[in-house]
Coordinates of C-alpha atoms in Angstrom, one line a residue:
M244 CA 129.6 45.1 51.1
S245 CA 129.5 48.4 52.9
S246 CA 127.6 51.2 51.3
T247 CA 129.4 53.8 53.6
P248 CA 132.5 55.4 51.9
I249 CA 135.7 54.1 53.2
L250 CA 137.9 57.1 53.7
V251 CA 141.5 56.3 52.8
H252 CA 144.0 59.1 53.1
P253 CA 146.6 59.5 50.4
V254 CA 149.9 58.0 51.4
V255 CA 153.3 57.9 49.8
P256 CA 153.7 54.3 48.9
V257 CA 157.0 52.6 49.5
V258 CA 158.1 51.2 46.2
P259 CA 161.0 48.9 45.7
E260 CA 163.6 50.0 43.2
G261 CA 162.6 49.4 39.7
A262 CA 158.9 48.7 40.6
S263 CA 156.1 50.5 38.9
L264 CA 153.2 52.3 40.4
S265 CA 151.7 53.3 37.0
P266 CA 149.4 50.7 35.5
P267 CA 149.1 49.9 31.8
S268 CA 146.7 52.2 30.0
S269 CA 143.8 49.7 30.1
L270 CA 144.0 48.9 33.9
W271 CA 141.9 51.9 34.9
D272 CA 139.1 50.8 32.6
R273 CA 139.3 47.3 34.0
L274 CA 139.3 48.5 37.6
S275 CA 136.4 50.9 36.9
T276 CA 134.4 48.1 35.5
W277 CA 135.4 45.8 38.4
A278 CA 134.5 48.4 40.9
A279 CA 131.1 49.0 39.3
E280 CA 130.4 45.3 39.3
H281 CA 131.5 44.7 42.9
K282 CA 130.1 47.9 44.4
V283 CA 133.5 48.9 45.9
A284 CA 134.4 52.5 46.8
V285 CA 136.6 54.2 44.2
Y286 CA 138.1 57.6 44.8
T287 CA 140.7 59.8 43.3
V288 CA 142.6 61.9 45.8
G289 CA 144.9 64.3 44.1
T290 CA 146.8 62.3 41.5
I291 CA 146.3 59.0 43.4
A292 CA 143.3 56.7 42.5
V293 CA 142.2 54.7 45.5
V294 CA 140.2 51.5 45.0
A295 CA 139.0 50.3 48.4
T296 CA 137.3 46.9 48.6
G297 CA 135.1 45.8 51.4
A298 CA 137.9 43.5 52.5
G299 CA 140.2 46.5 53.0
V300 CA 142.5 45.9 50.0
V301 CA 143.7 49.3 48.6
Y302 CA 145.3 49.9 45.3
Y303 CA 147.2 53.1 44.5
L304 CA 147.6 54.4 41.1
S305 CA 150.0 57.4 40.8
E306 CA 150.4 59.7 37.9
A307 CA 153.0 61.7 39.8
Q308 CA 155.7 59.0 39.2
K309 CA 156.4 57.0 36.1
P310 CA 158.6 54.0 36.1
G311 CA 162.2 54.2 35.0
R312 CA 162.4 58.1 35.1
S313 CA 165.4 59.9 36.7
N314 CA 165.4 63.0 38.8
E315 CA 166.9 64.9 35.9
H316 CA 164.0 64.0 33.8
N317 CA 161.6 65.2 36.6
V318 CA 163.4 68.6 36.6
G319 CA 163.0 68.7 32.8
E320 CA 159.3 68.1 33.4
K321 CA 159.0 71.6 34.9
R322 CA 160.0 73.1 31.5
K323 CA 157.1 71.6 29.6
S324 CA 155.5 73.6 27.0
K325 CA 152.3 75.6 27.7
R326 CA 150.6 73.2 25.3
D327 CA 151.6 70.2 27.4
R328 CA 150.5 72.0 30.6
R329 CA 147.1 72.8 29.2
K330 CA 146.8 69.1 28.1
A331 CA 147.7 68.0 31.6
K332 CA 145.2 70.4 33.2
K333 CA 142.5 69.1 30.9
Q334 CA 143.3 65.5 31.9
V335 CA 143.0 66.5 35.6
A336 CA 139.7 68.2 34.9
D337 CA 138.5 65.2 33.0
A338 CA 139.6 63.0 35.8
R339 CA 137.7 65.1 38.4
K340 CA 134.6 65.0 36.3
E341 CA 134.9 61.2 36.1
E342 CA 135.4 61.2 39.9
E343 CA 132.3 63.3 40.5
K344 CA 130.3 61.0 38.1
I345 CA 131.5 57.9 40.0
K346 CA 130.6 59.6 43.3
A347 CA 127.2 60.5 42.1
D348 CA 126.6 56.9 40.8
E349 CA 127.8 55.5 44.1
E350 CA 125.6 57.8 46.1
R351 CA 122.6 56.9 44.0
D352 CA 123.4 53.2 44.4
A353 CA 123.8 53.7 48.2
Q354 CA 120.3 55.3 48.4
K355 CA 118.9 52.5 46.3
Q356 CA 120.5 49.6 48.1
P357 CA 121.3 50.1 51.7
T358 CA 123.4 47.1 52.7
V359 CA 124.6 47.4 56.3
E360 CA 126.6 44.3 57.0
S361 CA 125.2 41.9 59.7
E362 CA 127.4 40.2 62.2
D363 CA 127.4 37.1 60.0
G364 CA 129.1 39.0 57.2
F365 CA 125.9 39.1 55.1
P366 CA 124.0 42.2 54.1
E367 CA 120.9 43.1 56.1
I368 CA 118.3 41.6 53.8
T369 CA 114.7 42.6 53.9
E370 CA 111.9 42.3 51.3
R371 CA 112.7 45.9 50.3
T372 CA 116.4 45.6 50.0
A373 CA 116.1 42.2 48.2
E374 CA 114.1 43.8 45.5
T375 CA 117.1 46.1 44.6
F376 CA 119.4 43.2 44.0
S377 CA 120.2 42.0 40.5
P378 CA 119.0 38.5 39.6
Q379 CA 122.6 37.2 39.9
E380 CA 123.0 38.9 43.3
R381 CA 119.8 37.3 44.6
K382 CA 121.0 33.9 43.4
D383 CA 124.5 34.3 44.9
Y384 CA 123.2 35.5 48.3
A385 CA 120.5 32.8 48.4
D386 CA 123.1 30.1 47.7
K387 CA 125.4 31.4 50.4
L388 CA 122.6 31.8 52.9
K389 CA 121.4 28.3 52.2
L390 CA 125.0 27.0 52.8
A391 CA 125.1 29.0 56.1
G392 CA 121.7 27.5 57.1
N393 CA 122.9 24.0 56.3
Q394 CA 126.0 24.5 58.5
A395 CA 123.9 25.8 61.3
Y396 CA 121.5 22.9 60.9
G397 CA 124.4 20.4 61.0
S398 CA 125.5 22.0 64.3
K399 CA 121.9 21.7 65.6
N400 CA 121.6 25.4 65.9
F401 CA 118.1 25.3 64.5
T402 CA 117.1 28.8 65.4
K403 CA 120.1 30.3 63.5
A404 CA 119.4 27.9 60.5
I405 CA 115.8 29.2 60.4
Y406 CA 117.2 32.7 60.2
F407 CA 119.5 31.9 57.3
Y408 CA 116.9 30.0 55.4
G409 CA 114.4 32.8 55.9
K410 CA 116.8 35.3 54.4
A411 CA 117.5 33.0 51.5
I412 CA 113.8 32.8 50.8
L413 CA 113.7 36.6 50.6
C414 CA 116.4 36.4 47.9
K415 CA 114.9 33.5 46.1
Q416 CA 111.6 31.6 46.3
D417 CA 113.0 28.1 46.3
P418 CA 111.1 25.0 47.5
I419 CA 114.3 23.6 49.0
F420 CA 114.7 26.6 51.2
Y421 CA 111.2 26.2 52.6
S422 CA 111.6 22.5 53.1
N423 CA 114.9 23.0 54.9
R424 CA 113.4 25.5 57.2
A425 CA 110.5 23.1 57.8
A426 CA 113.1 20.5 58.8
C427 CA 114.3 23.0 61.5
F428 CA 110.8 23.5 62.8
N429 CA 110.3 19.8 62.7
A430 CA 113.4 19.4 65.0
L431 CA 111.8 22.0 67.3
G432 CA 108.4 20.3 67.3
Q433 CA 106.7 23.3 65.8
W434 CA 104.3 21.3 63.7
D435 CA 102.0 24.0 62.4
K436 CA 105.0 25.9 61.0
V437 CA 106.3 22.7 59.4
V438 CA 102.9 22.4 57.7
E439 CA 103.1 26.1 56.6
D440 CA 106.6 25.8 55.1
T441 CA 106.1 22.5 53.4
T442 CA 102.9 23.7 51.9
A443 CA 104.8 26.7 50.5
A444 CA 107.4 24.3 49.1
L445 CA 104.8 22.2 47.5
A446 CA 103.1 25.3 46.0
L447 CA 106.4 25.8 44.1
N448 CA 106.9 22.1 43.3
S449 CA 103.9 19.8 43.9
E450 CA 106.0 16.6 43.4
Y451 CA 108.6 17.5 46.0
V452 CA 108.7 14.1 47.8
K453 CA 110.8 15.3 50.8
A454 CA 108.3 18.1 51.5
L455 CA 105.4 15.8 51.2
N456 CA 106.9 13.4 53.7
R457 CA 107.7 16.2 56.1
R458 CA 104.2 17.6 55.9
A459 CA 102.7 14.1 56.3
N460 CA 104.7 13.6 59.5
A461 CA 103.6 17.0 60.8
Y462 CA 100.0 16.2 60.1
E463 CA 100.4 12.9 61.9
Q464 CA 101.9 14.7 64.9
L465 CA 98.9 17.1 64.9
G466 CA 96.4 14.1 64.7
R467 CA 95.3 15.0 61.2
N468 CA 95.7 11.4 60.0
S469 CA 93.6 11.6 56.9
E470 CA 95.7 14.5 55.6
A471 CA 98.9 12.6 56.5
L472 CA 97.7 9.6 54.7
L473 CA 97.0 11.6 51.6
D474 CA 100.5 13.1 51.6
Y475 CA 102.2 9.8 52.2
T476 CA 100.2 8.2 49.4
A477 CA 101.1 10.9 47.0
S478 CA 104.7 10.5 48.0
C479 CA 104.5 6.7 47.3
I480 CA 102.9 7.3 43.9
I481 CA 105.6 9.8 42.9
D482 CA 108.3 7.4 44.0
G483 CA 106.6 4.4 42.4
F484 CA 106.3 2.7 45.8
T485 CA 110.0 2.3 46.0
N486 CA 110.3 4.0 49.4
D487 CA 109.7 1.3 52.0
L488 CA 109.4 3.8 54.9
S489 CA 106.7 5.8 53.1
A490 CA 104.8 2.6 52.2
Q491 CA 104.9 1.5 55.8
N492 CA 103.6 4.9 56.9
V493 CA 100.7 4.5 54.4
E494 CA 99.8 1.1 55.9
K495 CA 100.2 2.4 59.4
L496 CA 97.9 5.3 58.8
L497 CA 95.4 3.3 56.8
K498 CA 95.0 1.1 59.9
R499 CA 94.9 4.0 62.3
V500 CA 92.2 5.8 60.3
A501 CA 90.3 2.6 59.8
E502 CA 90.5 1.8 63.5
A503 CA 89.1 5.2 64.5
K504 CA 86.2 4.9 62.0
G505 CA 85.6 1.3 62.9
K506 CA 85.2 2.1 66.6
E507 CA 82.8 4.8 65.7
M508 CA 80.8 2.5 63.4
L509 CA 80.6 -0.2 66.0
A510 CA 79.3 2.3 68.6
K511 CA 76.5 3.4 66.3
R512 CA 75.3 0.3 64.6
E513 CA 72.8 -2.2 65.8
K514 CA 73.7 -5.9 66.3
R515 CA 73.0 -8.1 63.3
L516 CA 74.0 -11.4 61.9
P517 CA 76.5 -11.7 59.1
S518 CA 75.6 -13.2 55.8
T519 CA 73.6 -16.4 55.5
S520 CA 76.6 -18.1 53.8
F521 CA 78.9 -17.2 56.8
V522 CA 76.4 -18.4 59.4
T523 CA 75.8 -21.7 57.5
N524 CA 79.5 -22.3 57.0
Y525 CA 80.3 -21.7 60.7
L526 CA 77.4 -23.9 62.0
Q527 CA 78.1 -26.8 59.6
S528 CA 81.8 -26.9 60.8
F529 CA 80.3 -28.8 63.8
R530 CA 78.9 -32.3 63.2
T531 CA 75.1 -32.4 63.1
K532 CA 73.6 -34.0 66.2
P533 CA 70.0 -35.2 66.8
L534 CA 67.7 -33.2 68.9
P535 CA 68.2 -33.8 72.6
D536 CA 65.8 -36.1 74.4
G537 CA 62.5 -34.4 75.2
L538 CA 62.9 -31.9 72.3
D539 CA 61.9 -34.2 69.4
E540 CA 59.4 -32.8 67.0
M541 CA 56.7 -35.1 68.3
A542 CA 57.0 -33.9 71.9
D543 CA 54.1 -31.9 73.1
L544 CA 55.7 -28.7 74.4
P545 CA 53.5 -25.8 75.4
G546 CA 54.2 -22.4 73.9
G547 CA 55.7 -19.7 76.1
T548 CA 58.1 -22.1 77.8
G549 CA 61.9 -22.4 77.7
L550 CA 61.8 -25.9 76.2
Y551 CA 59.5 -24.9 73.4
E552 CA 61.7 -22.0 72.5
L553 CA 64.9 -24.1 72.7
R554 CA 63.4 -26.6 70.3
K555 CA 62.1 -23.8 68.0
G556 CA 65.6 -22.4 67.8
L557 CA 67.3 -25.8 67.0
L558 CA 64.7 -26.5 64.2
A559 CA 65.1 -23.0 62.7
I560 CA 68.9 -23.6 62.3
G561 CA 68.2 -26.6 60.1
R562 CA 66.3 -24.5 57.5
K563 CA 69.6 -22.5 56.8
T564 CA 68.1 -19.2 55.7
G565 CA 68.7 -15.7 56.9
E566 CA 65.3 -15.4 58.4
S567 CA 65.5 -18.7 60.1
Y568 CA 68.8 -17.8 61.7
E569 CA 67.3 -14.6 63.1
E570 CA 64.4 -16.6 64.4
A571 CA 66.8 -19.1 66.1
A572 CA 68.7 -16.3 67.8
R573 CA 65.5 -14.8 69.3
A574 CA 64.3 -18.3 70.3
F575 CA 67.5 -19.1 72.3
E576 CA 67.3 -15.7 74.0
Q577 CA 63.7 -16.4 75.0
A578 CA 64.4 -19.9 76.1
L579 CA 66.7 -18.6 78.8
D580 CA 64.3 -15.9 79.7
F581 CA 61.5 -18.4 80.3
G582 CA 63.8 -20.8 82.1
G583 CA 62.6 -24.3 83.3
L584 CA 65.2 -25.9 81.0
G585 CA 66.6 -28.4 83.5
D586 CA 69.5 -30.4 82.1
L587 CA 69.2 -28.6 78.8
E588 CA 70.1 -25.2 80.2
A589 CA 73.7 -25.8 79.2
I590 CA 72.7 -26.3 75.6
A591 CA 70.6 -23.1 75.6
Y592 CA 73.6 -21.1 76.9
N593 CA 75.8 -22.8 74.3
M594 CA 73.5 -21.8 71.5
R595 CA 72.9 -18.3 72.7
G596 CA 76.7 -17.8 73.1
T597 CA 77.1 -19.1 69.5
F598 CA 74.8 -16.5 68.2
Q599 CA 76.3 -13.8 70.4
Y600 CA 79.6 -14.7 68.7
L601 CA 78.0 -14.5 65.2
Y602 CA 76.7 -11.1 66.1
G603 CA 80.3 -10.1 66.9
D604 CA 79.8 -9.8 70.6
N605 CA 82.6 -11.9 71.9
K606 CA 82.5 -10.6 75.4
D607 CA 78.9 -11.8 76.1
A608 CA 79.5 -15.0 74.1
L609 CA 82.4 -15.9 76.4
V610 CA 80.2 -15.4 79.4
D611 CA 77.5 -17.7 78.0
L612 CA 79.9 -20.4 77.0
S613 CA 81.6 -20.3 80.3
K614 CA 78.2 -20.7 82.0
S615 CA 77.4 -23.6 79.7
I616 CA 80.7 -25.4 80.7
E617 CA 79.9 -24.7 84.4
L618 CA 76.5 -26.3 84.0
R619 CA 77.7 -29.3 82.0
P620 CA 81.5 -29.8 81.9
S621 CA 81.1 -32.7 79.5
L622 CA 79.7 -30.5 76.7
T623 CA 82.9 -30.4 74.6
Q624 CA 81.4 -28.1 72.0
S625 CA 81.3 -25.3 74.5
Y626 CA 85.1 -25.6 75.0
I627 CA 85.7 -25.7 71.3
K628 CA 83.6 -22.6 70.6
R629 CA 85.2 -20.7 73.5
A630 CA 88.7 -21.6 72.2
S631 CA 87.8 -20.1 68.8
M632 CA 86.7 -16.9 70.4
H633 CA 89.9 -16.7 72.5
L634 CA 91.9 -17.2 69.3
E635 CA 90.0 -14.4 67.6
L636 CA 90.7 -12.2 70.5
G637 CA 94.4 -13.0 70.3
D638 CA 94.6 -15.2 73.4
R639 CA 96.3 -18.3 71.9
A640 CA 97.2 -19.7 75.3
A641 CA 93.6 -19.7 76.5
A642 CA 92.5 -21.3 73.2
A643 CA 95.0 -24.1 73.6
K644 CA 93.9 -24.7 77.2
D645 CA 90.3 -25.0 76.2
F646 CA 91.2 -27.7 73.6
E647 CA 93.1 -29.6 76.3
Q648 CA 90.1 -29.4 78.6
A649 CA 87.8 -30.6 75.9
I650 CA 90.1 -33.6 75.2
A651 CA 90.1 -34.4 78.9
Q652 CA 86.3 -34.6 78.7
D653 CA 86.2 -36.7 75.5
A654 CA 89.4 -37.7 73.7
E655 CA 87.5 -39.2 70.8
D656 CA 85.3 -36.3 69.9
P657 CA 86.3 -35.6 66.2
D658 CA 85.1 -32.0 66.4
I659 CA 87.9 -31.2 68.9
Y660 CA 90.6 -32.2 66.5
Y661 CA 89.0 -30.6 63.5
H662 CA 88.7 -27.2 65.2
R663 CA 92.2 -27.4 66.8
A664 CA 93.5 -28.1 63.2
Q665 CA 91.7 -24.9 62.2
L666 CA 93.6 -23.0 64.9
H667 CA 97.0 -24.5 63.6
F668 CA 95.9 -23.6 60.0
V669 CA 95.2 -20.0 60.8
L670 CA 98.6 -19.7 62.5
G671 CA 100.3 -21.2 59.5
E672 CA 101.3 -24.4 61.4
F673 CA 100.4 -26.7 58.6
P674 CA 102.1 -29.9 59.7
D675 CA 100.3 -29.8 63.0
A676 CA 97.0 -28.9 61.2
A677 CA 97.4 -31.9 58.9
K678 CA 97.9 -34.2 61.9
D679 CA 94.7 -33.0 63.6
Y680 CA 92.6 -33.1 60.4
Q681 CA 93.7 -36.7 59.9
K682 CA 92.9 -37.5 63.5
S683 CA 89.4 -36.0 63.1
I684 CA 89.0 -38.2 60.0
D685 CA 90.1 -41.3 61.9
F686 CA 87.3 -40.8 64.5
D687 CA 84.7 -39.9 61.8
R688 CA 85.3 -40.5 58.1
D689 CA 81.9 -39.2 57.1
F690 CA 82.5 -35.5 57.9
I691 CA 83.4 -34.0 54.6
F692 CA 85.1 -30.8 55.8
S693 CA 87.9 -32.7 57.5
H694 CA 88.8 -34.2 54.2
I695 CA 88.5 -30.9 52.3
Q696 CA 90.7 -29.0 54.8
L697 CA 93.3 -31.8 54.8
G698 CA 93.5 -31.5 51.0
V699 CA 93.9 -27.7 51.3
T700 CA 96.5 -28.1 54.0
Q701 CA 98.6 -30.5 51.9
Y702 CA 98.4 -28.0 49.1
K703 CA 99.6 -25.2 51.4
M704 CA 102.5 -27.5 52.4
G705 CA 103.5 -27.9 48.7
S706 CA 102.3 -31.4 48.4
I707 CA 100.3 -30.7 45.2
A708 CA 99.9 -34.3 44.1
T709 CA 98.8 -35.5 47.5
S710 CA 96.3 -32.7 47.7
M711 CA 94.8 -33.4 44.3
A712 CA 94.5 -37.1 45.1
I713 CA 92.6 -36.3 48.3
F714 CA 90.1 -34.2 46.3
R715 CA 89.6 -36.9 43.7
R716 CA 88.8 -39.3 46.5
C717 CA 86.4 -36.8 48.0
I718 CA 84.6 -36.4 44.6
K719 CA 84.3 -40.2 44.5
N720 CA 83.1 -40.6 48.1
F721 CA 81.1 -37.4 48.4
D722 CA 79.9 -36.8 44.9
K723 CA 76.7 -35.0 46.0
V724 CA 78.4 -32.5 48.2
P725 CA 78.8 -29.1 46.4
D726 CA 81.6 -27.9 48.8
V727 CA 83.9 -30.6 47.4
Y728 CA 83.7 -29.1 43.9
N729 CA 83.9 -25.5 45.1
Y730 CA 87.2 -26.0 47.0
Y731 CA 88.7 -28.3 44.4
G732 CA 87.9 -25.5 41.9
E733 CA 89.8 -23.0 44.1
L734 CA 92.9 -25.1 44.0
L735 CA 92.6 -25.6 40.2
L736 CA 92.2 -21.8 39.8
D737 CA 95.3 -21.2 41.9
Q738 CA 97.1 -23.4 39.3
Q739 CA 95.6 -21.3 36.5
K740 CA 93.7 -24.3 35.2
Y741 CA 90.8 -22.0 34.3
E742 CA 88.5 -24.3 32.3
E743 CA 88.6 -27.1 34.8
A744 CA 88.1 -24.7 37.7
I745 CA 85.0 -23.1 36.1
Q746 CA 83.6 -26.6 35.4
K747 CA 83.9 -27.4 39.1
F748 CA 82.3 -24.1 40.2
D749 CA 79.4 -24.7 37.8
T750 CA 78.9 -28.2 39.3
A751 CA 78.9 -26.7 42.8
V752 CA 76.4 -24.1 41.8
D753 CA 74.0 -26.7 40.2
M754 CA 74.2 -28.8 43.3
E755 CA 73.6 -25.9 45.6
K756 CA 70.4 -25.1 43.7
L757 CA 69.2 -28.7 44.1
T758 CA 70.1 -29.3 47.7
K759 CA 69.6 -25.8 49.2
P760 CA 67.3 -23.8 46.9
S761 CA 66.3 -21.3 49.5
G762 CA 69.7 -20.8 51.1
M763 CA 72.4 -21.7 48.7
N764 CA 76.0 -21.0 49.3
V765 CA 77.0 -18.2 46.9
L766 CA 80.8 -18.8 47.2
P767 CA 80.9 -20.9 43.9
L768 CA 79.4 -18.0 42.1
I769 CA 82.0 -15.6 43.4
N770 CA 84.8 -18.0 42.6
K771 CA 83.6 -18.3 39.1
A772 CA 83.5 -14.5 38.8
L773 CA 87.2 -14.4 39.8
A774 CA 88.1 -17.2 37.4
L775 CA 86.5 -15.4 34.5
F776 CA 88.3 -12.2 35.4
Q777 CA 91.7 -13.8 35.7
W778 CA 91.2 -15.9 32.6
K779 CA 89.5 -13.6 30.1
Q780 CA 89.3 -10.3 31.9
D781 CA 85.6 -10.6 31.4
F782 CA 84.5 -7.9 33.7
A783 CA 80.9 -7.9 32.5
E784 CA 80.2 -11.5 33.3
A785 CA 82.2 -11.4 36.5
E786 CA 80.1 -8.4 37.7
A787 CA 76.9 -10.2 36.7
L788 CA 77.8 -13.2 38.8
C789 CA 78.6 -11.1 41.9
Q790 CA 75.3 -9.2 41.4
K791 CA 73.5 -12.6 41.3
A792 CA 75.3 -13.7 44.5
L793 CA 74.1 -10.5 46.2
I794 CA 70.5 -11.0 45.1
I795 CA 70.6 -14.5 46.7
D796 CA 72.6 -13.3 49.8
P797 CA 72.5 -9.5 50.1
E798 CA 74.6 -9.6 53.3
C799 CA 77.5 -11.5 51.8
D800 CA 80.5 -9.4 52.5
I801 CA 82.7 -11.5 50.3
A802 CA 80.5 -10.8 47.3
V803 CA 80.5 -7.1 48.1
A804 CA 84.3 -6.9 48.5
T805 CA 84.8 -8.9 45.3
M806 CA 82.5 -6.5 43.4
A807 CA 84.6 -3.6 44.8
Q808 CA 87.8 -5.2 43.5
L809 CA 86.4 -5.7 40.1
L810 CA 85.3 -2.1 39.9
L811 CA 88.7 -0.8 41.1
Q812 CA 90.5 -2.9 38.5
Q813 CA 88.4 -1.1 35.8
G814 CA 89.3 2.3 37.3
K815 CA 85.7 2.8 38.6
V816 CA 87.1 4.2 41.8
T817 CA 84.0 6.0 43.0
E818 CA 81.7 3.0 42.6
A819 CA 84.4 0.7 44.2
L820 CA 84.5 3.0 47.2
K821 CA 80.7 2.5 47.8
Y822 CA 81.1 -1.3 47.8
F823 CA 84.1 -1.2 50.1
E824 CA 82.1 0.9 52.6
S825 CA 79.2 -1.5 52.3
A826 CA 81.6 -4.4 53.0
A827 CA 82.6 -2.6 56.2
Q828 CA 79.0 -2.3 57.2
L829 CA 78.4 -6.0 56.7
S830 CA 81.5 -7.1 58.6
R831 CA 81.0 -9.0 61.8
T832 CA 83.9 -8.2 64.1
E833 CA 85.9 -5.1 64.8
G834 CA 88.9 -6.7 63.1
E835 CA 86.9 -7.4 60.0
I836 CA 85.4 -3.9 60.0
I837 CA 88.9 -2.4 60.2
N838 CA 90.1 -4.6 57.4
A839 CA 87.2 -3.5 55.1
L840 CA 87.6 0.1 56.1
S841 CA 91.3 0.0 55.3
Y842 CA 90.4 -1.0 51.7
A843 CA 87.8 1.8 51.7
E844 CA 90.3 4.4 52.9
A845 CA 92.9 3.3 50.4
T846 CA 90.3 3.8 47.6
R847 CA 89.1 7.1 49.1
T848 CA 92.7 8.3 49.2
Q849 CA 93.2 7.3 45.6
L850 CA 90.2 9.6 44.7
E851 CA 91.6 12.5 46.7
V852 CA 95.1 12.1 45.1
Q853 CA 93.5 12.3 41.7
E854 CA 91.6 15.4 42.7
K855 CA 94.5 17.2 44.4
Y856 CA 97.3 16.0 42.2
P857 CA 95.8 15.5 38.7
Q858 CA 99.2 15.1 37.2
L859 CA 99.6 11.8 39.1
A860 CA 96.4 10.2 37.8
A861 CA 98.2 8.3 35.1
R862 CA 100.4 6.6 37.8
L863 CA 97.4 5.4 39.9
H864 CA 96.6 2.2 38.1
G865 CA 96.5 -0.6 40.6
V866 CA 97.1 1.7 43.5
G867 CA 94.5 -0.2 45.6
A868 CA 96.8 -3.3 45.8
S869 CA 99.9 -1.2 46.4
L870 CA 98.2 0.5 49.4
G871 CA 97.5 -2.7 51.0
G872 CA 94.1 -2.9 49.5
P873 CA 92.6 -6.2 48.1
S874 CA 93.7 -7.8 44.9
L875 CA 92.0 -10.3 42.8
R876 CA 93.9 -13.4 43.8

């Protein structure tokens, strides 16, 4: 409304016959109240009261004429008594005093609240003028300005919308106004201002999901991925993980943050072999072959020669300990350095490439295996190993081609079909995997892992009875092999047959101690830990078993990751984070490192959410699994 007086000159109103210009006695009071409330200009000019609104509506109240009075009566009015004339003068004097009081009030209000109208029909609002508004006025203006901002935003006039939301904020500190203005800055790509406004909104309402998501997006655009991850995570927790888009953003950012840290970790760390259990399981996935001619233990080979080092490496592998595997890796390296290997040079390249692969160096491993194939095209194992590396690098076509070339060299080599089945299994092509496992068995029935994997594949295909029958036959035919009991126990555990599963794991542990006392496979211990957790929620015993596994094989990333899961389930988030970070350090390839770091980042984010949003702590139970972190089966 205008604070400048609207000067309205007195006019003689045209009044239809019989109409009244004199209001009821209470109308003036009502109009005076209305005028005060609406800050309109009210004047009395002569005997005419003028009420002028900002919209230009003018009311005239005349005491000069009364309804229904004739001219004769007006003549008679001149002969009023002195008493009546004095009364009338007093009324005029009172009216003038009231007029002066109203003018004084209006002038005071005008000085107190300058409200020059803007071109948009709103008062000129500043921090100073907004302070003079009544609470109701602030609310009313704020609502109208927000509406104007919404309309401008809908018309994609973001600059004008920013103006209106800014004025609304001056009238009322409302998180919605800040968030809406942030949406305008978002549309204009002004990411720092988006962060500024959404932060202000969250200061007013820390659980404002829309503001969290807008700030997270701005952080992401600014490359501040860890901060974006924190906001998206808080948003997911508040929403109970019902917002698919936010959950997808969490997963995306977890991967992005983990990838950046993983590359940095790989660049800094020295090459090392994975856990003893991992190396053993990989090497025993190929059928054991006798030492090549000329490398038998009775052969007199001088030290410091290629043949001596090659034999040394092959013998070291047979001891199946962490130290012996390190020794084997050095020996194969030295064998090629010394040279003089003759026809056995292809085997040396094959074995050095194998350990390069185990170290996580696929590039050098591929070079060595290709050299091995070049030297001896009939060495099918080199094709098989190279195929596995191609698959790990995502080149499925190259992997398939290597298997075809291996079959062309020796169509009856059971290792070819076993490892091609593994490729199908990893890709979820279970019927094709089952065919190749069976073909591997047909060429060599004594290789236990073909039987075990066929049983697992049948289970994956839903043929539970067939799978169980295969494992019962395995126990009958391979009753001294601990792996049979371990994998059979895993399938029983999946069926929640806890007692039977634990019995099988115990049998596997006892056999491992007897057959491989210095390099036992710790997987049965870890599986038993998981069974006890699922069955009885026995955290203490489960942790003790994982610790025992880590004493036997300190580099076992599976034991470390399982320990982290157990701690996370108990709410021991800080301890769990340490184990997840250790699992990343122990991982072999970039993909495995990123996977472990994703769990670590999910856990770290949980800690940060608890610290930054303590009111959300009660909703954080199980957040690791919700964030894409690991779960206990």
